[in-house]
Amino acid sequence: MRILDGQPSVYDTVIIGGGLLGCFCALNLARCSLKTLLLEKREDVCTGISKANTAVIYPGYDNRPGTLKTTLTLKANRDFEKLCQKLNVSFSRCGSLLISEGPKGRQTVEKKYRQGIENQIPGLKLLSARELSELEPGLTPKASLGLYAPSAGTVHPWELCIAAWEAAKELGAQTMFHSEVTGICKKDAYFHLEINHKHTVLSRSVINCAGILADQVQALYTEPVIRIRPELAEYMLFEPEKKDLLKHIIFYETEEKGISLVPTLNGKILAGPVNRPANADSPLSTSDAGQKKLLAESEKILPKIAEEKKLRSFSGLRPNPYDPADPQRSLRGMEPLITDTKDGLISLIGIKTPGLTCSHELGKLIRDKVLDFLHIDPVVKEIPPRPVFREYSENPACQKILCRCEGITSGEVLDAIQRGATTIDGVKKRTGSGMGLCQGSHCSPRIAEILSSTLSVPMEQITKDGPGSCYLSPGCQRNLL
């Protein structure tokens, strides 16, 4: 294998995986002036686990007092507004209601209230059925007890991930897309990472944030002590006519674990998840059974949601970590999921809820582990202002509306491409295009044309969301506008 041409011979750290954890690790290591490289097998960041979740910033009452998960969640929640302000990311501290139905659900609510009080979560309050109805008039009358947590919030996961990546780049972190790690070994003081079976990069340390494949990446170097059993999580998105139909995040506790309803930052209502077994290569499809269950559960919580438009359904992979020595026992907590080989390779295997909430705090934790291993005592720089891309969106010649539902202009699409979008969904993550009632049926062909002309890529090679999702089949009409 040859050293990758045109790249520095040795990095201080290489991060595998461009999801939320990988991008926040890159940001926090770049803040210390470490020579940092982010490797991502796909064409963009935020294409795996990070792109499909409930987008909730959790208050921390779910976690047992004194654990690492609790410590990180509480600090992350407290500081989330400051983080979003620095990264210029939207955030709503809308609060949450954990509602119960039945004796078991009531016991769960009471237990989480006690945990929350012990964890010193601000503003926690148990609410009667009447008080619940006053806060959320549309809630099911069967809800007998609720736990109000004003510190819960919601964010756009895509926007947060991309913002962290852009800030890391501003601080000098480098990125290589289309770069799958196919081998890892250590010779002398350096890790040799084989990329796409062709090239090698060298690094003094490695951080494995490969998401659903993190255990497989770890196995390239040493036998992992944690394995991942993937699950497919299904979601449903509603477009309410009345924007105040739901004001708070709703967690539903019945005799079985229920779903969540989340008022999104762009005025939609997200329902989910419903989980089913999968594997790392499972297509991201939904099922009739899963969608029927989501709709039925949503109507139980918020009966009037049955009258609202169902925008779309989608799914995403979620990790379910387990100990190979005891495959039937799922692992809980965060401590066992952060593994350190003690010679410079750190893996985050099976991190899930509240991974989004804790992504920045986990990035700082991993940064400190790397600095300790490298014996570096750095000056930690502030997070820089997020780069502004308005070259086209402020150009009078680029004001044509492409996405009529969300009001996205051709200039905003061009700016998104300048920021790194190479797919239709890449533009969507950066602008919000295709998220309205028509779900991109009007704007997607126009965006595909702009991607093709701007990137000098044949229309047949433009994809919706990376490999296997070509927007047009060869021979289709190219002039779609």
PDB file of N, CA and C in Angstrom, residues 347-444:
ATOM      1  N   SER A 347     -12.914   3.624  20.463  1.00  0.00           N
ATOM      2  CA  SER A 347     -14.133   3.315  19.713  1.00  0.00           C
ATOM      3  C   SER A 347     -15.369   3.699  20.504  1.00  0.00           C
ATOM      4  N   LEU A 348     -16.334   4.281  19.801  1.00  0.00           N
ATOM      5  CA  LEU A 348     -17.660   4.531  20.360  1.00  0.00           C
ATOM      6  C   LEU A 348     -18.608   3.580  19.642  1.00  0.00           C
ATOM      7  N   ILE A 349     -18.973   2.497  20.312  1.00  0.00           N
ATOM      8  CA  ILE A 349     -19.728   1.420  19.681  1.00  0.00           C
ATOM      9  C   ILE A 349     -21.115   1.325  20.302  1.00  0.00           C
ATOM     10  N   GLY A 350     -22.125   1.563  19.481  1.00  0.00           N
ATOM     11  CA  GLY A 350     -23.498   1.397  19.957  1.00  0.00           C
ATOM     12  C   GLY A 350     -24.056   2.577  20.712  1.00  0.00           C
ATOM     13  N   ILE A 351     -23.483   3.762  20.557  1.00  0.00           N
ATOM     14  CA  ILE A 351     -24.023   4.952  21.219  1.00  0.00           C
ATOM     15  C   ILE A 351     -25.373   5.287  20.594  1.00  0.00           C
ATOM     16  N   LYS A 352     -26.422   5.332  21.402  1.00  0.00           N
ATOM     17  CA  LYS A 352     -27.732   5.755  20.892  1.00  0.00           C
ATOM     18  C   LYS A 352     -28.296   6.785  21.860  1.00  0.00           C
ATOM     19  N   THR A 353     -29.606   6.804  22.046  1.00  0.00           N
ATOM     20  CA  THR A 353     -30.211   7.819  22.905  1.00  0.00           C
ATOM     21  C   THR A 353     -29.523   7.862  24.268  1.00  0.00           C
ATOM     22  N   PRO A 354     -29.044   9.036  24.724  1.00  0.00           N
ATOM     23  CA  PRO A 354     -29.178  10.372  24.138  1.00  0.00           C
ATOM     24  C   PRO A 354     -27.922  10.830  23.380  1.00  0.00           C
ATOM     25  N   GLY A 355     -27.529  10.093  22.347  1.00  0.00           N
ATOM     26  CA  GLY A 355     -26.313  10.420  21.604  1.00  0.00           C
ATOM     27  C   GLY A 355     -26.340  11.796  20.966  1.00  0.00           C
ATOM     28  N   LEU A 356     -27.502  12.179  20.409  1.00  0.00           N
ATOM     29  CA  LEU A 356     -27.636  13.522  19.831  1.00  0.00           C
ATOM     30  C   LEU A 356     -27.426  14.572  20.909  1.00  0.00           C
ATOM     31  N   THR A 357     -28.106  14.420  22.033  1.00  0.00           N
ATOM     32  CA  THR A 357     -27.983  15.383  23.138  1.00  0.00           C
ATOM     33  C   THR A 357     -26.525  15.523  23.573  1.00  0.00           C
ATOM     34  N   CYS A 358     -25.823  14.413  23.675  1.00  0.00           N
ATOM     35  CA  CYS A 358     -24.479  14.394  24.262  1.00  0.00           C
ATOM     36  C   CYS A 358     -23.352  14.498  23.240  1.00  0.00           C
ATOM     37  N   SER A 359     -23.666  14.718  21.976  1.00  0.00           N
ATOM     38  CA  SER A 359     -22.626  14.630  20.938  1.00  0.00           C
ATOM     39  C   SER A 359     -21.454  15.585  21.192  1.00  0.00           C
ATOM     40  N   HIS A 360     -21.732  16.808  21.590  1.00  0.00           N
ATOM     41  CA  HIS A 360     -20.647  17.758  21.850  1.00  0.00           C
ATOM     42  C   HIS A 360     -19.861  17.358  23.097  1.00  0.00           C
ATOM     43  N   GLU A 361     -20.574  16.949  24.152  1.00  0.00           N
ATOM     44  CA  GLU A 361     -19.891  16.548  25.381  1.00  0.00           C
ATOM     45  C   GLU A 361     -19.071  15.274  25.160  1.00  0.00           C
ATOM     46  N   LEU A 362     -19.574  14.347  24.365  1.00  0.00           N
ATOM     47  CA  LEU A 362     -18.788  13.163  24.027  1.00  0.00           C
ATOM     48  C   LEU A 362     -17.562  13.542  23.217  1.00  0.00           C
ATOM     49  N   GLY A 363     -17.724  14.509  22.319  1.00  0.00           N
ATOM     50  CA  GLY A 363     -16.570  14.989  21.557  1.00  0.00           C
ATOM     51  C   GLY A 363     -15.485  15.541  22.452  1.00  0.00           C
ATOM     52  N   LYS A 364     -15.882  16.277  23.493  1.00  0.00           N
ATOM     53  CA  LYS A 364     -14.893  16.816  24.442  1.00  0.00           C
ATOM     54  C   LYS A 364     -14.257  15.708  25.278  1.00  0.00           C
ATOM     55  N   LEU A 365     -15.069  14.717  25.659  1.00  0.00           N
ATOM     56  CA  LEU A 365     -14.544  13.597  26.438  1.00  0.00           C
ATOM     57  C   LEU A 365     -13.495  12.820  25.637  1.00  0.00           C
ATOM     58  N   ILE A 366     -13.789  12.536  24.381  1.00  0.00           N
ATOM     59  CA  ILE A 366     -12.844  11.805  23.529  1.00  0.00           C
ATOM     60  C   ILE A 366     -11.606  12.661  23.257  1.00  0.00           C
ATOM     61  N   ARG A 367     -11.808  13.952  23.064  1.00  0.00           N
ATOM     62  CA  ARG A 367     -10.665  14.855  22.887  1.00  0.00           C
ATOM     63  C   ARG A 367      -9.696  14.741  24.057  1.00  0.00           C
ATOM     64  N   ASP A 368     -10.221  14.747  25.270  1.00  0.00           N
ATOM     65  CA  ASP A 368      -9.357  14.675  26.447  1.00  0.00           C
ATOM     66  C   ASP A 368      -8.613  13.344  26.520  1.00  0.00           C
ATOM     67  N   LYS A 369      -9.278  12.264  26.107  1.00  0.00           N
ATOM     68  CA  LYS A 369      -8.606  10.964  26.078  1.00  0.00           C
ATOM     69  C   LYS A 369      -7.458  10.966  25.062  1.00  0.00           C
ATOM     70  N   VAL A 370      -7.686  11.562  23.902  1.00  0.00           N
ATOM     71  CA  VAL A 370      -6.634  11.623  22.875  1.00  0.00           C
ATOM     72  C   VAL A 370      -5.471  12.492  23.347  1.00  0.00           C
ATOM     73  N   LEU A 371      -5.793  13.638  23.925  1.00  0.00           N
ATOM     74  CA  LEU A 371      -4.734  14.527  24.414  1.00  0.00           C
ATOM     75  C   LEU A 371      -3.899  13.845  25.489  1.00  0.00           C
ATOM     76  N   ASP A 372      -4.562  13.094  26.349  1.00  0.00           N
ATOM     77  CA  ASP A 372      -3.846  12.371  27.403  1.00  0.00           C
ATOM     78  C   ASP A 372      -2.923  11.315  26.800  1.00  0.00           C
ATOM     79  N   PHE A 373      -3.418  10.607  25.790  1.00  0.00           N
ATOM     80  CA  PHE A 373      -2.598   9.582  25.143  1.00  0.00           C
ATOM     81  C   PHE A 373      -1.399  10.203  24.427  1.00  0.00           C
ATOM     82  N   LEU A 374      -1.607  11.350  23.779  1.00  0.00           N
ATOM     83  CA  LEU A 374      -0.529  11.996  23.030  1.00  0.00           C
ATOM     84  C   LEU A 374       0.356  12.873  23.907  1.00  0.00           C
ATOM     85  N   HIS A 375       0.003  12.992  25.183  1.00  0.00           N
ATOM     86  CA  HIS A 375       0.769  13.821  26.128  1.00  0.00           C
ATOM     87  C   HIS A 375       0.862  15.272  25.641  1.00  0.00           C
ATOM     88  N   ILE A 376      -0.290  15.812  25.285  1.00  0.00           N
ATOM     89  CA  ILE A 376      -0.378  17.187  24.804  1.00  0.00           C
ATOM     90  C   ILE A 376      -1.203  17.998  25.796  1.00  0.00           C
ATOM     91  N   ASP A 377      -0.719  19.160  26.130  1.00  0.00           N
ATOM     92  CA  ASP A 377      -1.427  20.086  27.010  1.00  0.00           C
ATOM     93  C   ASP A 377      -1.712  21.352  26.199  1.00  0.00           C
ATOM     94  N   PRO A 378      -2.827  21.368  25.472  1.00  0.00           N
ATOM     95  CA  PRO A 378      -3.036  22.440  24.491  1.00  0.00           C
ATOM     96  C   PRO A 378      -3.775  23.652  25.051  1.00  0.00           C
ATOM     97  N   VAL A 379      -3.794  24.687  24.244  1.00  0.00           N
ATOM     98  CA  VAL A 379      -4.716  25.795  24.451  1.00  0.00           C
ATOM     99  C   VAL A 379      -5.959  25.475  23.625  1.00  0.00           C
ATOM    100  N   VAL A 380      -7.114  25.439  24.271  1.00  0.00           N
ATOM    101  CA  VAL A 380      -8.351  25.086  23.576  1.00  0.00           C
ATOM    102  C   VAL A 380      -8.979  26.356  23.007  1.00  0.00           C
ATOM    103  N   LYS A 381      -9.120  26.385  21.700  1.00  0.00           N
ATOM    104  CA  LYS A 381      -9.692  27.557  21.037  1.00  0.00           C
ATOM    105  C   LYS A 381     -11.210  27.570  21.184  1.00  0.00           C
ATOM    106  N   GLU A 382     -11.777  28.763  21.055  1.00  0.00           N
ATOM    107  CA  GLU A 382     -13.225  28.893  21.040  1.00  0.00           C
ATOM    108  C   GLU A 382     -13.780  28.309  19.747  1.00  0.00           C
ATOM    109  N   ILE A 383     -15.041  27.905  19.784  1.00  0.00           N
ATOM    110  CA  ILE A 383     -15.708  27.467  18.556  1.00  0.00           C
ATOM    111  C   ILE A 383     -15.872  28.683  17.660  1.00  0.00           C
ATOM    112  N   PRO A 384     -15.402  28.618  16.428  1.00  0.00           N
ATOM    113  CA  PRO A 384     -15.463  29.796  15.555  1.00  0.00           C
ATOM    114  C   PRO A 384     -16.874  30.046  15.045  1.00  0.00           C
ATOM    115  N   PRO A 385     -17.166  31.274  14.612  1.00  0.00           N
ATOM    116  CA  PRO A 385     -18.472  31.538  13.999  1.00  0.00           C
ATOM    117  C   PRO A 385     -18.668  30.632  12.782  1.00  0.00           C
ATOM    118  N   ARG A 386     -19.883  30.176  12.610  1.00  0.00           N
ATOM    119  CA  ARG A 386     -20.172  29.312  11.470  1.00  0.00           C
ATOM    120  C   ARG A 386     -19.979  30.090  10.167  1.00  0.00           C
ATOM    121  N   PRO A 387     -19.310  29.499   9.181  1.00  0.00           N
ATOM    122  CA  PRO A 387     -19.112  30.198   7.902  1.00  0.00           C
ATOM    123  C   PRO A 387     -20.454  30.577   7.272  1.00  0.00           C
ATOM    124  N   VAL A 388     -20.484  31.743   6.671  1.00  0.00           N
ATOM    125  CA  VAL A 388     -21.702  32.236   6.025  1.00  0.00           C
ATOM    126  C   VAL A 388     -21.553  32.062   4.514  1.00  0.00           C
ATOM    127  N   PHE A 389     -22.532  31.405   3.902  1.00  0.00           N
ATOM    128  CA  PHE A 389     -22.516  31.193   2.460  1.00  0.00           C
ATOM    129  C   PHE A 389     -23.730  31.905   1.867  1.00  0.00           C
ATOM    130  N   ARG A 390     -23.507  33.102   1.347  1.00  0.00           N
ATOM    131  CA  ARG A 390     -24.615  33.888   0.787  1.00  0.00           C
ATOM    132  C   ARG A 390     -24.265  34.477  -0.569  1.00  0.00           C
ATOM    133  N   GLU A 391     -23.247  33.923  -1.198  1.00  0.00           N
ATOM    134  CA  GLU A 391     -22.807  34.462  -2.481  1.00  0.00           C
ATOM    135  C   GLU A 391     -23.936  34.458  -3.504  1.00  0.00           C
ATOM    136  N   TYR A 392     -24.726  33.396  -3.493  1.00  0.00           N
ATOM    137  CA  TYR A 392     -25.798  33.268  -4.486  1.00  0.00           C
ATOM    138  C   TYR A 392     -27.155  33.666  -3.926  1.00  0.00           C
ATOM    139  N   SER A 393     -27.437  33.332  -2.669  1.00  0.00           N
ATOM    140  CA  SER A 393     -28.774  33.606  -2.118  1.00  0.00           C
ATOM    141  C   SER A 393     -29.052  35.099  -2.038  1.00  0.00           C
ATOM    142  N   GLU A 394     -28.009  35.935  -1.982  1.00  0.00           N
ATOM    143  CA  GLU A 394     -28.205  37.385  -1.958  1.00  0.00           C
ATOM    144  C   GLU A 394     -28.020  38.023  -3.332  1.00  0.00           C
ATOM    145  N   ASN A 395     -27.817  37.193  -4.351  1.00  0.00           N
ATOM    146  CA  ASN A 395     -27.658  37.677  -5.720  1.00  0.00           C
ATOM    147  C   ASN A 395     -29.038  37.858  -6.346  1.00  0.00           C
ATOM    148  N   PRO A 396     -29.385  39.070  -6.805  1.00  0.00           N
ATOM    149  CA  PRO A 396     -30.724  39.303  -7.390  1.00  0.00           C
ATOM    150  C   PRO A 396     -31.035  38.369  -8.559  1.00  0.00           C
ATOM    151  N   ALA A 397     -29.988  37.874  -9.232  1.00  0.00           N
ATOM    152  CA  ALA A 397     -30.219  36.993 -10.385  1.00  0.00           C
ATOM    153  C   ALA A 397     -30.560  35.564  -9.974  1.00  0.00           C
ATOM    154  N   CYS A 398     -30.486  35.287  -8.662  1.00  0.00           N
ATOM    155  CA  CYS A 398     -30.702  33.904  -8.183  1.00  0.00           C
ATOM    156  C   CYS A 398     -31.865  33.830  -7.205  1.00  0.00           C
ATOM    157  N   GLN A 399     -32.928  34.564  -7.479  1.00  0.00           N
ATOM    158  CA  GLN A 399     -34.062  34.627  -6.557  1.00  0.00           C
ATOM    159  C   GLN A 399     -35.273  33.817  -7.020  1.00  0.00           C
ATOM    160  N   LYS A 400     -35.097  33.000  -8.047  1.00  0.00           N
ATOM    161  CA  LYS A 400     -36.204  32.172  -8.509  1.00  0.00           C
ATOM    162  C   LYS A 400     -36.556  31.129  -7.448  1.00  0.00           C
ATOM    163  N   ILE A 401     -37.830  31.034  -7.114  1.00  0.00           N
ATOM    164  CA  ILE A 401     -38.280  30.051  -6.133  1.00  0.00           C
ATOM    165  C   ILE A 401     -38.306  28.671  -6.779  1.00  0.00           C
ATOM    166  N   LEU A 402     -37.524  27.745  -6.204  1.00  0.00           N
ATOM    167  CA  LEU A 402     -37.514  26.366  -6.694  1.00  0.00           C
ATOM    168  C   LEU A 402     -38.422  25.480  -5.858  1.00  0.00           C
ATOM    169  N   CYS A 403     -38.337  25.620  -4.533  1.00  0.00           N
ATOM    170  CA  CYS A 403     -39.181  24.837  -3.634  1.00  0.00           C
ATOM    171  C   CYS A 403     -40.325  25.735  -3.181  1.00  0.00           C
ATOM    172  N   ARG A 404     -41.501  25.545  -3.781  1.00  0.00           N
ATOM    173  CA  ARG A 404     -42.628  26.426  -3.497  1.00  0.00           C
ATOM    174  C   ARG A 404     -43.169  26.201  -2.086  1.00  0.00           C
ATOM    175  N   CYS A 405     -43.076  24.974  -1.585  1.00  0.00           N
ATOM    176  CA  CYS A 405     -43.616  24.687  -0.246  1.00  0.00           C
ATOM    177  C   CYS A 405     -42.848  25.426   0.849  1.00  0.00           C
ATOM    178  N   GLU A 406     -41.514  25.453   0.727  1.00  0.00           N
ATOM    179  CA  GLU A 406     -40.667  26.033   1.779  1.00  0.00           C
ATOM    180  C   GLU A 406     -40.026  27.354   1.368  1.00  0.00           C
ATOM    181  N   GLY A 407     -40.296  27.808   0.148  1.00  0.00           N
ATOM    182  CA  GLY A 407     -39.785  29.104  -0.298  1.00  0.00           C
ATOM    183  C   GLY A 407     -38.287  29.142  -0.531  1.00  0.00           C
ATOM    184  N   ILE A 408     -37.699  28.047  -1.009  1.00  0.00           N
ATOM    185  CA  ILE A 408     -36.251  27.966  -1.215  1.00  0.00           C
ATOM    186  C   ILE A 408     -35.911  28.428  -2.629  1.00  0.00           C
ATOM    187  N   THR A 409     -34.926  29.336  -2.731  1.00  0.00           N
ATOM    188  CA  THR A 409     -34.559  29.905  -4.025  1.00  0.00           C
ATOM    189  C   THR A 409     -33.414  29.141  -4.680  1.00  0.00           C
ATOM    190  N   SER A 410     -33.200  29.432  -5.955  1.00  0.00           N
ATOM    191  CA  SER A 410     -32.069  28.830  -6.676  1.00  0.00           C
ATOM    192  C   SER A 410     -30.749  29.260  -6.045  1.00  0.00           C
ATOM    193  N   GLY A 411     -30.704  30.497  -5.513  1.00  0.00           N
ATOM    194  CA  GLY A 411     -29.483  30.971  -4.865  1.00  0.00           C
ATOM    195  C   GLY A 411     -29.158  30.174  -3.613  1.00  0.00           C
ATOM    196  N   GLU A 412     -30.175  29.824  -2.844  1.00  0.00           N
ATOM    197  CA  GLU A 412     -29.949  29.008  -1.646  1.00  0.00           C
ATOM    198  C   GLU A 412     -29.458  27.615  -2.012  1.00  0.00           C
ATOM    199  N   VAL A 413     -29.962  27.070  -3.105  1.00  0.00           N
ATOM    200  CA  VAL A 413     -29.497  25.762  -3.569  1.00  0.00           C
ATOM    201  C   VAL A 413     -28.035  25.848  -3.993  1.00  0.00           C
ATOM    202  N   LEU A 414     -27.675  26.899  -4.720  1.00  0.00           N
ATOM    203  CA  LEU A 414     -26.280  27.069  -5.148  1.00  0.00           C
ATOM    204  C   LEU A 414     -25.354  27.252  -3.951  1.00  0.00           C
ATOM    205  N   ASP A 415     -25.811  27.987  -2.936  1.00  0.00           N
ATOM    206  CA  ASP A 415     -25.000  28.138  -1.733  1.00  0.00           C
ATOM    207  C   ASP A 415     -24.825  26.799  -1.012  1.00  0.00           C
ATOM    208  N   ALA A 416     -25.885  25.969  -1.007  1.00  0.00           N
ATOM    209  CA  ALA A 416     -25.795  24.651  -0.378  1.00  0.00           C
ATOM    210  C   ALA A 416     -24.764  23.780  -1.094  1.00  0.00           C
ATOM    211  N   ILE A 417     -24.710  23.886  -2.402  1.00  0.00           N
ATOM    212  CA  ILE A 417     -23.710  23.128  -3.163  1.00  0.00           C
ATOM    213  C   ILE A 417     -22.312  23.635  -2.832  1.00  0.00           C
ATOM    214  N   GLN A 418     -22.169  24.944  -2.699  1.00  0.00           N
ATOM    215  CA  GLN A 418     -20.880  25.519  -2.304  1.00  0.00           C
ATOM    216  C   GLN A 418     -20.466  25.025  -0.917  1.00  0.00           C
ATOM    217  N   ARG A 419     -21.428  24.735  -0.062  1.00  0.00           N
ATOM    218  CA  ARG A 419     -21.157  24.247   1.292  1.00  0.00           C
ATOM    219  C   ARG A 419     -20.848  22.758   1.325  1.00  0.00           C
ATOM    220  N   GLY A 420     -21.037  22.060   0.211  1.00  0.00           N
ATOM    221  CA  GLY A 420     -20.671  20.651   0.186  1.00  0.00           C
ATOM    222  C   GLY A 420     -21.738  19.690  -0.275  1.00  0.00           C
ATOM    223  N   ALA A 421     -22.958  20.156  -0.581  1.00  0.00           N
ATOM    224  CA  ALA A 421     -24.021  19.259  -1.026  1.00  0.00           C
ATOM    225  C   ALA A 421     -23.712  18.719  -2.420  1.00  0.00           C
ATOM    226  N   THR A 422     -23.854  17.421  -2.586  1.00  0.00           N
ATOM    227  CA  THR A 422     -23.657  16.792  -3.900  1.00  0.00           C
ATOM    228  C   THR A 422     -24.852  15.936  -4.301  1.00  0.00           C
ATOM    229  N   THR A 423     -25.858  15.842  -3.441  1.00  0.00           N
ATOM    230  CA  THR A 423     -27.062  15.057  -3.709  1.00  0.00           C
ATOM    231  C   THR A 423     -28.294  15.912  -3.429  1.00  0.00           C
ATOM    232  N   ILE A 424     -29.455  15.413  -3.861  1.00  0.00           N
ATOM    233  CA  ILE A 424     -30.705  16.138  -3.605  1.00  0.00           C
ATOM    234  C   ILE A 424     -30.962  16.221  -2.101  1.00  0.00           C
ATOM    235  N   ASP A 425     -30.707  15.119  -1.384  1.00  0.00           N
ATOM    236  CA  ASP A 425     -30.882  15.160   0.072  1.00  0.00           C
ATOM    237  C   ASP A 425     -29.822  16.018   0.746  1.00  0.00           C
ATOM    238  N   GLY A 426     -28.636  16.115   0.150  1.00  0.00           N
ATOM    239  CA  GLY A 426     -27.607  17.004   0.687  1.00  0.00           C
ATOM    240  C   GLY A 426     -28.050  18.450   0.645  1.00  0.00           C
ATOM    241  N   VAL A 427     -28.736  18.834  -0.433  1.00  0.00           N
ATOM    242  CA  VAL A 427     -29.318  20.183  -0.520  1.00  0.00           C
ATOM    243  C   VAL A 427     -30.443  20.330   0.501  1.00  0.00           C
ATOM    244  N   LYS A 428     -31.262  19.293   0.620  1.00  0.00           N
ATOM    245  CA  LYS A 428     -32.374  19.307   1.578  1.00  0.00           C
ATOM    246  C   LYS A 428     -31.887  19.553   3.002  1.00  0.00           C
ATOM    247  N   LYS A 429     -30.799  18.884   3.390  1.00  0.00           N
ATOM    248  CA  LYS A 429     -30.281  19.024   4.747  1.00  0.00           C
ATOM    249  C   LYS A 429     -29.777  20.434   5.023  1.00  0.00           C
ATOM    250  N   ARG A 430     -29.361  21.134   3.985  1.00  0.00           N
ATOM    251  CA  ARG A 430     -28.787  22.466   4.175  1.00  0.00           C
ATOM    252  C   ARG A 430     -29.777  23.605   3.946  1.00  0.00           C
ATOM    253  N   THR A 431     -30.899  23.319   3.281  1.00  0.00           N
ATOM    254  CA  THR A 431     -31.852  24.392   2.962  1.00  0.00           C
ATOM    255  C   THR A 431     -33.267  24.131   3.467  1.00  0.00           C
ATOM    256  N   GLY A 432     -33.640  22.867   3.631  1.00  0.00           N
ATOM    257  CA  GLY A 432     -35.033  22.540   3.969  1.00  0.00           C
ATOM    258  C   GLY A 432     -35.894  22.303   2.749  1.00  0.00           C
ATOM    259  N   SER A 433     -35.290  22.271   1.570  1.00  0.00           N
ATOM    260  CA  SER A 433     -36.062  22.000   0.349  1.00  0.00           C
ATOM    261  C   SER A 433     -36.651  20.597   0.401  1.00  0.00           C
ATOM    262  N   GLY A 434     -37.800  20.429  -0.227  1.00  0.00           N
ATOM    263  CA  GLY A 434     -38.427  19.115  -0.291  1.00  0.00           C
ATOM    264  C   GLY A 434     -39.072  18.647   0.990  1.00  0.00           C
ATOM    265  N   MET A 435     -39.256  19.543   1.960  1.00  0.00           N
ATOM    266  CA  MET A 435     -39.822  19.133   3.255  1.00  0.00           C
ATOM    267  C   MET A 435     -41.267  19.579   3.431  1.00  0.00           C
ATOM    268  N   GLY A 436     -41.864  20.133   2.368  1.00  0.00           N
ATOM    269  CA  GLY A 436     -43.247  20.596   2.460  1.00  0.00           C
ATOM    270  C   GLY A 436     -44.243  19.555   1.999  1.00  0.00           C
ATOM    271  N   LEU A 437     -45.433  20.011   1.656  1.00  0.00           N
ATOM    272  CA  LEU A 437     -46.531  19.109   1.333  1.00  0.00           C
ATOM    273  C   LEU A 437     -46.241  18.224   0.120  1.00  0.00           C
ATOM    274  N   CYS A 438     -45.560  18.756  -0.880  1.00  0.00           N
ATOM    275  CA  CYS A 438     -45.336  17.951  -2.086  1.00  0.00           C
ATOM    276  C   CYS A 438     -44.129  17.040  -1.949  1.00  0.00           C
ATOM    277  N   GLN A 439     -43.356  17.193  -0.843  1.00  0.00           N
ATOM    278  CA  GLN A 439     -42.204  16.323  -0.548  1.00  0.00           C
ATOM    279  C   GLN A 439     -41.202  16.255  -1.702  1.00  0.00           C
ATOM    280  N   GLY A 440     -41.004  17.403  -2.348  1.00  0.00           N
ATOM    281  CA  GLY A 440     -39.967  17.483  -3.370  1.00  0.00           C
ATOM    282  C   GLY A 440     -40.396  17.123  -4.775  1.00  0.00           C
ATOM    283  N   SER A 441     -41.664  16.808  -4.996  1.00  0.00           N
ATOM    284  CA  SER A 441     -42.078  16.417  -6.351  1.00  0.00           C
ATOM    285  C   SER A 441     -41.920  17.570  -7.338  1.00  0.00           C
ATOM    286  N   HIS A 442     -42.055  18.809  -6.853  1.00  0.00           N
ATOM    287  CA  HIS A 442     -41.868  19.960  -7.737  1.00  0.00           C
ATOM    288  C   HIS A 442     -40.412  20.398  -7.829  1.00  0.00           C
ATOM    289  N   CYS A 443     -39.723  20.466  -6.692  1.00  0.00           N
ATOM    290  CA  CYS A 443     -38.387  21.073  -6.704  1.00  0.00           C
ATOM    291  C   CYS A 443     -37.260  20.088  -6.998  1.00  0.00           C
ATOM    292  N   SER A 444     -37.447  18.802  -6.723  1.00  0.00           N
ATOM    293  CA  SER A 444     -36.337  17.851  -6.884  1.00  0.00           C
ATOM    294  C   SER A 444     -35.758  17.823  -8.291  1.00  0.00           C
TER     295      SER A 444
END
